[in-house]
Amino acid sequence: VVFEMNEGIDHIGIATHSLDSHSEFWGTLGFLRQDDEINEEQGVKIRFFKSPSGGPKIELLEPLSADTVIAKFLHNRGEGIQQIAVKIEDISLTIQQLQSSGIRMINQEPVQGANGTKIAFVHPSSTGGVLVELVEHQKS
């Protein structure tokens, strides 16, 4: 199977109890803070930091309530890297290709992500224990 080409690492998601508690660190390293966004469906407040070199972004994730995926992650594992996101050209095709290769998906269909993106998660059991997020950006 020949997979749809990915465009590299889009961002690294970091679960945190408070966006503000870690924002100064990323700013000090030269990452540029973007606007905050709330994703009600996922129960998370999001703050991206753009790399000045154009490299992968940093995404801080703060739970909106105690019953969200991020809150459960924090409870079980503490603060830290929650997922690595890969930029994909065609997310629906990529999901189909992964599933046909026996890869287990959390999302069978894309869902709404931050900044108008479409996203889907690959189950960590198929990736060596890493939650991988597929991200398709809107076409310009």
PDB file of C-alpha atoms in Angstrom:
ATOM      1  CA  VAL A   1       0.000   0.000   0.000  1.00  0.00           C
ATOM      2  CA  VAL A   2       1.327   3.446  -0.919  1.00  0.00           C
ATOM      3  CA  PHE A   3       0.196   5.998   1.636  1.00  0.00           C
ATOM      4  CA  GLU A   4      -0.832   9.572   1.018  1.00  0.00           C
ATOM      5  CA  MET A   5       2.287  11.609   1.736  1.00  0.00           C
ATOM      6  CA  ASN A   6       2.405  13.418   5.044  1.00  0.00           C
ATOM      7  CA  GLU A   7       3.840  16.894   5.295  1.00  0.00           C
ATOM      8  CA  GLY A   8       5.815  16.345   8.500  1.00  0.00           C
ATOM      9  CA  ILE A   9       5.164  17.016  12.159  1.00  0.00           C
ATOM     10  CA  ASP A  10       2.476  19.696  12.544  1.00  0.00           C
ATOM     11  CA  HIS A  11       2.598  20.101  16.324  1.00  0.00           C
ATOM     12  CA  ILE A  12       3.302  18.464  19.658  1.00  0.00           C
ATOM     13  CA  GLY A  13       0.398  18.496  22.119  1.00  0.00           C
ATOM     14  CA  ILE A  14       1.205  18.953  25.801  1.00  0.00           C
ATOM     15  CA  ALA A  15      -1.400  18.320  28.488  1.00  0.00           C
ATOM     16  CA  THR A  16      -1.276  20.838  31.324  1.00  0.00           C
ATOM     17  CA  HIS A  17      -3.412  21.853  34.289  1.00  0.00           C
ATOM     18  CA  SER A  18      -3.050  25.520  33.280  1.00  0.00           C
ATOM     19  CA  LEU A  19      -2.142  27.124  29.956  1.00  0.00           C
ATOM     20  CA  ASP A  20      -0.702  30.131  31.764  1.00  0.00           C
ATOM     21  CA  SER A  21       1.645  28.092  33.953  1.00  0.00           C
ATOM     22  CA  HIS A  22       3.770  27.015  30.974  1.00  0.00           C
ATOM     23  CA  SER A  23       3.245  29.797  28.428  1.00  0.00           C
ATOM     24  CA  GLU A  24       6.133  31.963  29.630  1.00  0.00           C
ATOM     25  CA  PHE A  25       8.605  29.120  29.057  1.00  0.00           C
ATOM     26  CA  TRP A  26       7.651  28.681  25.387  1.00  0.00           C
ATOM     27  CA  GLY A  27       7.663  32.443  24.837  1.00  0.00           C
ATOM     28  CA  THR A  28      11.126  32.694  26.381  1.00  0.00           C
ATOM     29  CA  LEU A  29      12.349  30.133  23.849  1.00  0.00           C
ATOM     30  CA  GLY A  30      11.070  32.399  21.053  1.00  0.00           C
ATOM     31  CA  PHE A  31       7.819  30.581  20.226  1.00  0.00           C
ATOM     32  CA  LEU A  32       5.074  33.035  19.236  1.00  0.00           C
ATOM     33  CA  ARG A  33       1.827  32.774  21.196  1.00  0.00           C
ATOM     34  CA  GLN A  34      -1.341  32.429  19.135  1.00  0.00           C
ATOM     35  CA  ASP A  35      -4.949  33.110  20.186  1.00  0.00           C
ATOM     36  CA  ASP A  36      -6.587  30.702  22.630  1.00  0.00           C
ATOM     37  CA  GLU A  37      -9.383  28.486  21.364  1.00  0.00           C
ATOM     38  CA  ILE A  38     -11.977  26.329  23.096  1.00  0.00           C
ATOM     39  CA  ASN A  39     -13.021  23.012  21.572  1.00  0.00           C
ATOM     40  CA  GLU A  40     -16.250  22.141  23.402  1.00  0.00           C
ATOM     41  CA  GLU A  41     -16.543  18.758  21.657  1.00  0.00           C
ATOM     42  CA  GLN A  42     -13.188  17.659  23.077  1.00  0.00           C
ATOM     43  CA  GLY A  43     -13.611  19.591  26.337  1.00  0.00           C
ATOM     44  CA  VAL A  44     -10.317  21.428  26.030  1.00  0.00           C
ATOM     45  CA  LYS A  45      -8.870  24.928  25.995  1.00  0.00           C
ATOM     46  CA  ILE A  46      -6.043  25.205  23.466  1.00  0.00           C
ATOM     47  CA  ARG A  47      -3.122  27.596  23.102  1.00  0.00           C
ATOM     48  CA  PHE A  48      -0.724  27.213  20.186  1.00  0.00           C
ATOM     49  CA  PHE A  49       2.811  28.557  20.046  1.00  0.00           C
ATOM     50  CA  LYS A  50       4.174  29.021  16.545  1.00  0.00           C
ATOM     51  CA  SER A  51       7.799  28.196  15.865  1.00  0.00           C
ATOM     52  CA  PRO A  52       9.729  31.239  14.588  1.00  0.00           C
ATOM     53  CA  SER A  53      11.611  28.932  12.202  1.00  0.00           C
ATOM     54  CA  GLY A  54       8.434  27.493  10.679  1.00  0.00           C
ATOM     55  CA  GLY A  55       8.940  24.152  12.430  1.00  0.00           C
ATOM     56  CA  PRO A  56       6.334  22.233  14.411  1.00  0.00           C
ATOM     57  CA  LYS A  57       4.072  24.204  16.740  1.00  0.00           C
ATOM     58  CA  ILE A  58       3.622  23.581  20.458  1.00  0.00           C
ATOM     59  CA  GLU A  59       0.011  23.023  21.560  1.00  0.00           C
ATOM     60  CA  LEU A  60      -0.853  23.426  25.234  1.00  0.00           C
ATOM     61  CA  LEU A  61      -4.053  21.625  26.254  1.00  0.00           C
ATOM     62  CA  GLU A  62      -6.022  22.487  29.410  1.00  0.00           C
ATOM     63  CA  PRO A  63      -9.133  20.479  30.339  1.00  0.00           C
ATOM     64  CA  LEU A  64     -12.452  22.310  30.675  1.00  0.00           C
ATOM     65  CA  SER A  65     -13.767  19.775  33.205  1.00  0.00           C
ATOM     66  CA  ALA A  66     -12.736  16.656  35.112  1.00  0.00           C
ATOM     67  CA  ASP A  67     -14.485  14.221  32.734  1.00  0.00           C
ATOM     68  CA  THR A  68     -12.540  15.075  29.563  1.00  0.00           C
ATOM     69  CA  VAL A  69      -9.843  13.042  27.817  1.00  0.00           C
ATOM     70  CA  ILE A  70      -7.178  15.599  28.774  1.00  0.00           C
ATOM     71  CA  ALA A  71      -8.300  15.639  32.427  1.00  0.00           C
ATOM     72  CA  LYS A  72      -8.116  11.833  32.525  1.00  0.00           C
ATOM     73  CA  PHE A  73      -4.675  11.936  30.900  1.00  0.00           C
ATOM     74  CA  LEU A  74      -3.479  14.409  33.544  1.00  0.00           C
ATOM     75  CA  HIS A  75      -4.937  12.303  36.348  1.00  0.00           C
ATOM     76  CA  ASN A  76      -3.302   9.099  35.065  1.00  0.00           C
ATOM     77  CA  ARG A  77       0.022  10.397  33.744  1.00  0.00           C
ATOM     78  CA  GLY A  78       0.496  13.973  34.882  1.00  0.00           C
ATOM     79  CA  GLU A  79       1.522  16.892  32.728  1.00  0.00           C
ATOM     80  CA  GLY A  80       3.498  16.126  29.588  1.00  0.00           C
ATOM     81  CA  ILE A  81       3.384  15.209  25.923  1.00  0.00           C
ATOM     82  CA  GLN A  82      -0.084  13.918  25.124  1.00  0.00           C
ATOM     83  CA  GLN A  83       0.183  13.514  21.348  1.00  0.00           C
ATOM     84  CA  ILE A  84       2.249  14.108  18.244  1.00  0.00           C
ATOM     85  CA  ALA A  85       0.349  15.526  15.270  1.00  0.00           C
ATOM     86  CA  VAL A  86       1.252  14.798  11.660  1.00  0.00           C
ATOM     87  CA  LYS A  87       0.092  17.127   8.892  1.00  0.00           C
ATOM     88  CA  ILE A  88      -1.808  15.149   6.242  1.00  0.00           C
ATOM     89  CA  GLU A  89      -2.906  16.230   2.757  1.00  0.00           C
ATOM     90  CA  ASP A  90      -6.095  14.093   2.608  1.00  0.00           C
ATOM     91  CA  ILE A  91      -7.231  12.880   6.018  1.00  0.00           C
ATOM     92  CA  SER A  92     -10.145  10.724   4.827  1.00  0.00           C
ATOM     93  CA  LEU A  93      -7.933   8.851   2.370  1.00  0.00           C
ATOM     94  CA  THR A  94      -5.209   8.453   5.000  1.00  0.00           C
ATOM     95  CA  ILE A  95      -7.713   6.976   7.499  1.00  0.00           C
ATOM     96  CA  GLN A  96      -8.877   4.473   4.865  1.00  0.00           C
ATOM     97  CA  GLN A  97      -5.305   3.524   3.976  1.00  0.00           C
ATOM     98  CA  LEU A  98      -4.313   3.049   7.614  1.00  0.00           C
ATOM     99  CA  GLN A  99      -7.377   0.929   8.373  1.00  0.00           C
ATOM    100  CA  SER A 100      -6.822  -1.241   5.304  1.00  0.00           C
ATOM    101  CA  SER A 101      -3.306  -1.889   6.624  1.00  0.00           C
ATOM    102  CA  GLY A 102      -4.666  -3.060   9.964  1.00  0.00           C
ATOM    103  CA  ILE A 103      -3.966   0.145  11.866  1.00  0.00           C
ATOM    104  CA  ARG A 104      -6.444   0.792  14.687  1.00  0.00           C
ATOM    105  CA  MET A 105      -8.078   4.224  14.615  1.00  0.00           C
ATOM    106  CA  ILE A 106      -9.817   6.063  17.457  1.00  0.00           C
ATOM    107  CA  ASN A 107     -11.705   8.185  14.926  1.00  0.00           C
ATOM    108  CA  GLN A 108     -13.151   6.357  11.932  1.00  0.00           C
ATOM    109  CA  GLU A 109     -14.071   9.725  10.372  1.00  0.00           C
ATOM    110  CA  PRO A 110     -12.402  13.141  10.739  1.00  0.00           C
ATOM    111  CA  VAL A 111     -13.684  15.477  13.464  1.00  0.00           C
ATOM    112  CA  GLN A 112     -13.347  19.237  13.914  1.00  0.00           C
ATOM    113  CA  GLY A 113     -10.012  20.354  15.325  1.00  0.00           C
ATOM    114  CA  ALA A 114      -8.496  23.705  16.304  1.00  0.00           C
ATOM    115  CA  ASN A 115      -8.096  26.533  13.797  1.00  0.00           C
ATOM    116  CA  GLY A 116     -10.593  25.027  11.350  1.00  0.00           C
ATOM    117  CA  THR A 117      -8.641  21.794  10.864  1.00  0.00           C
ATOM    118  CA  LYS A 118      -9.966  18.276  10.421  1.00  0.00           C
ATOM    119  CA  ILE A 119      -8.384  15.759  12.776  1.00  0.00           C
ATOM    120  CA  ALA A 120      -8.423  12.039  13.586  1.00  0.00           C
ATOM    121  CA  PHE A 121      -6.503  10.039  16.172  1.00  0.00           C
ATOM    122  CA  VAL A 122      -4.619   6.788  15.630  1.00  0.00           C
ATOM    123  CA  HIS A 123      -4.879   4.404  18.580  1.00  0.00           C
ATOM    124  CA  PRO A 124      -1.611   4.116  20.556  1.00  0.00           C
ATOM    125  CA  SER A 125      -1.795   0.302  20.327  1.00  0.00           C
ATOM    126  CA  SER A 126      -0.877   0.652  16.643  1.00  0.00           C
ATOM    127  CA  THR A 127       1.902   3.215  17.090  1.00  0.00           C
ATOM    128  CA  GLY A 128       4.144   1.853  19.820  1.00  0.00           C
ATOM    129  CA  GLY A 129       2.265   3.619  22.605  1.00  0.00           C
ATOM    130  CA  VAL A 130       2.161   7.134  21.130  1.00  0.00           C
ATOM    131  CA  LEU A 131      -1.138   8.918  20.467  1.00  0.00           C
ATOM    132  CA  VAL A 132      -0.811  10.208  16.905  1.00  0.00           C
ATOM    133  CA  GLU A 133      -3.118  12.926  15.633  1.00  0.00           C
ATOM    134  CA  LEU A 134      -3.657  13.313  11.888  1.00  0.00           C
ATOM    135  CA  VAL A 135      -4.276  16.960  10.900  1.00  0.00           C
ATOM    136  CA  GLU A 136      -5.637  18.298   7.619  1.00  0.00           C
ATOM    137  CA  HIS A 137      -5.526  22.081   7.280  1.00  0.00           C
ATOM    138  CA  GLN A 138      -8.062  23.990   5.188  1.00  0.00           C
ATOM    139  CA  LYS A 139      -6.957  24.596   1.656  1.00  0.00           C
ATOM    140  CA  SER A 140      -5.948  28.222   1.129  1.00  0.00           C
TER     141      SER A 140
END
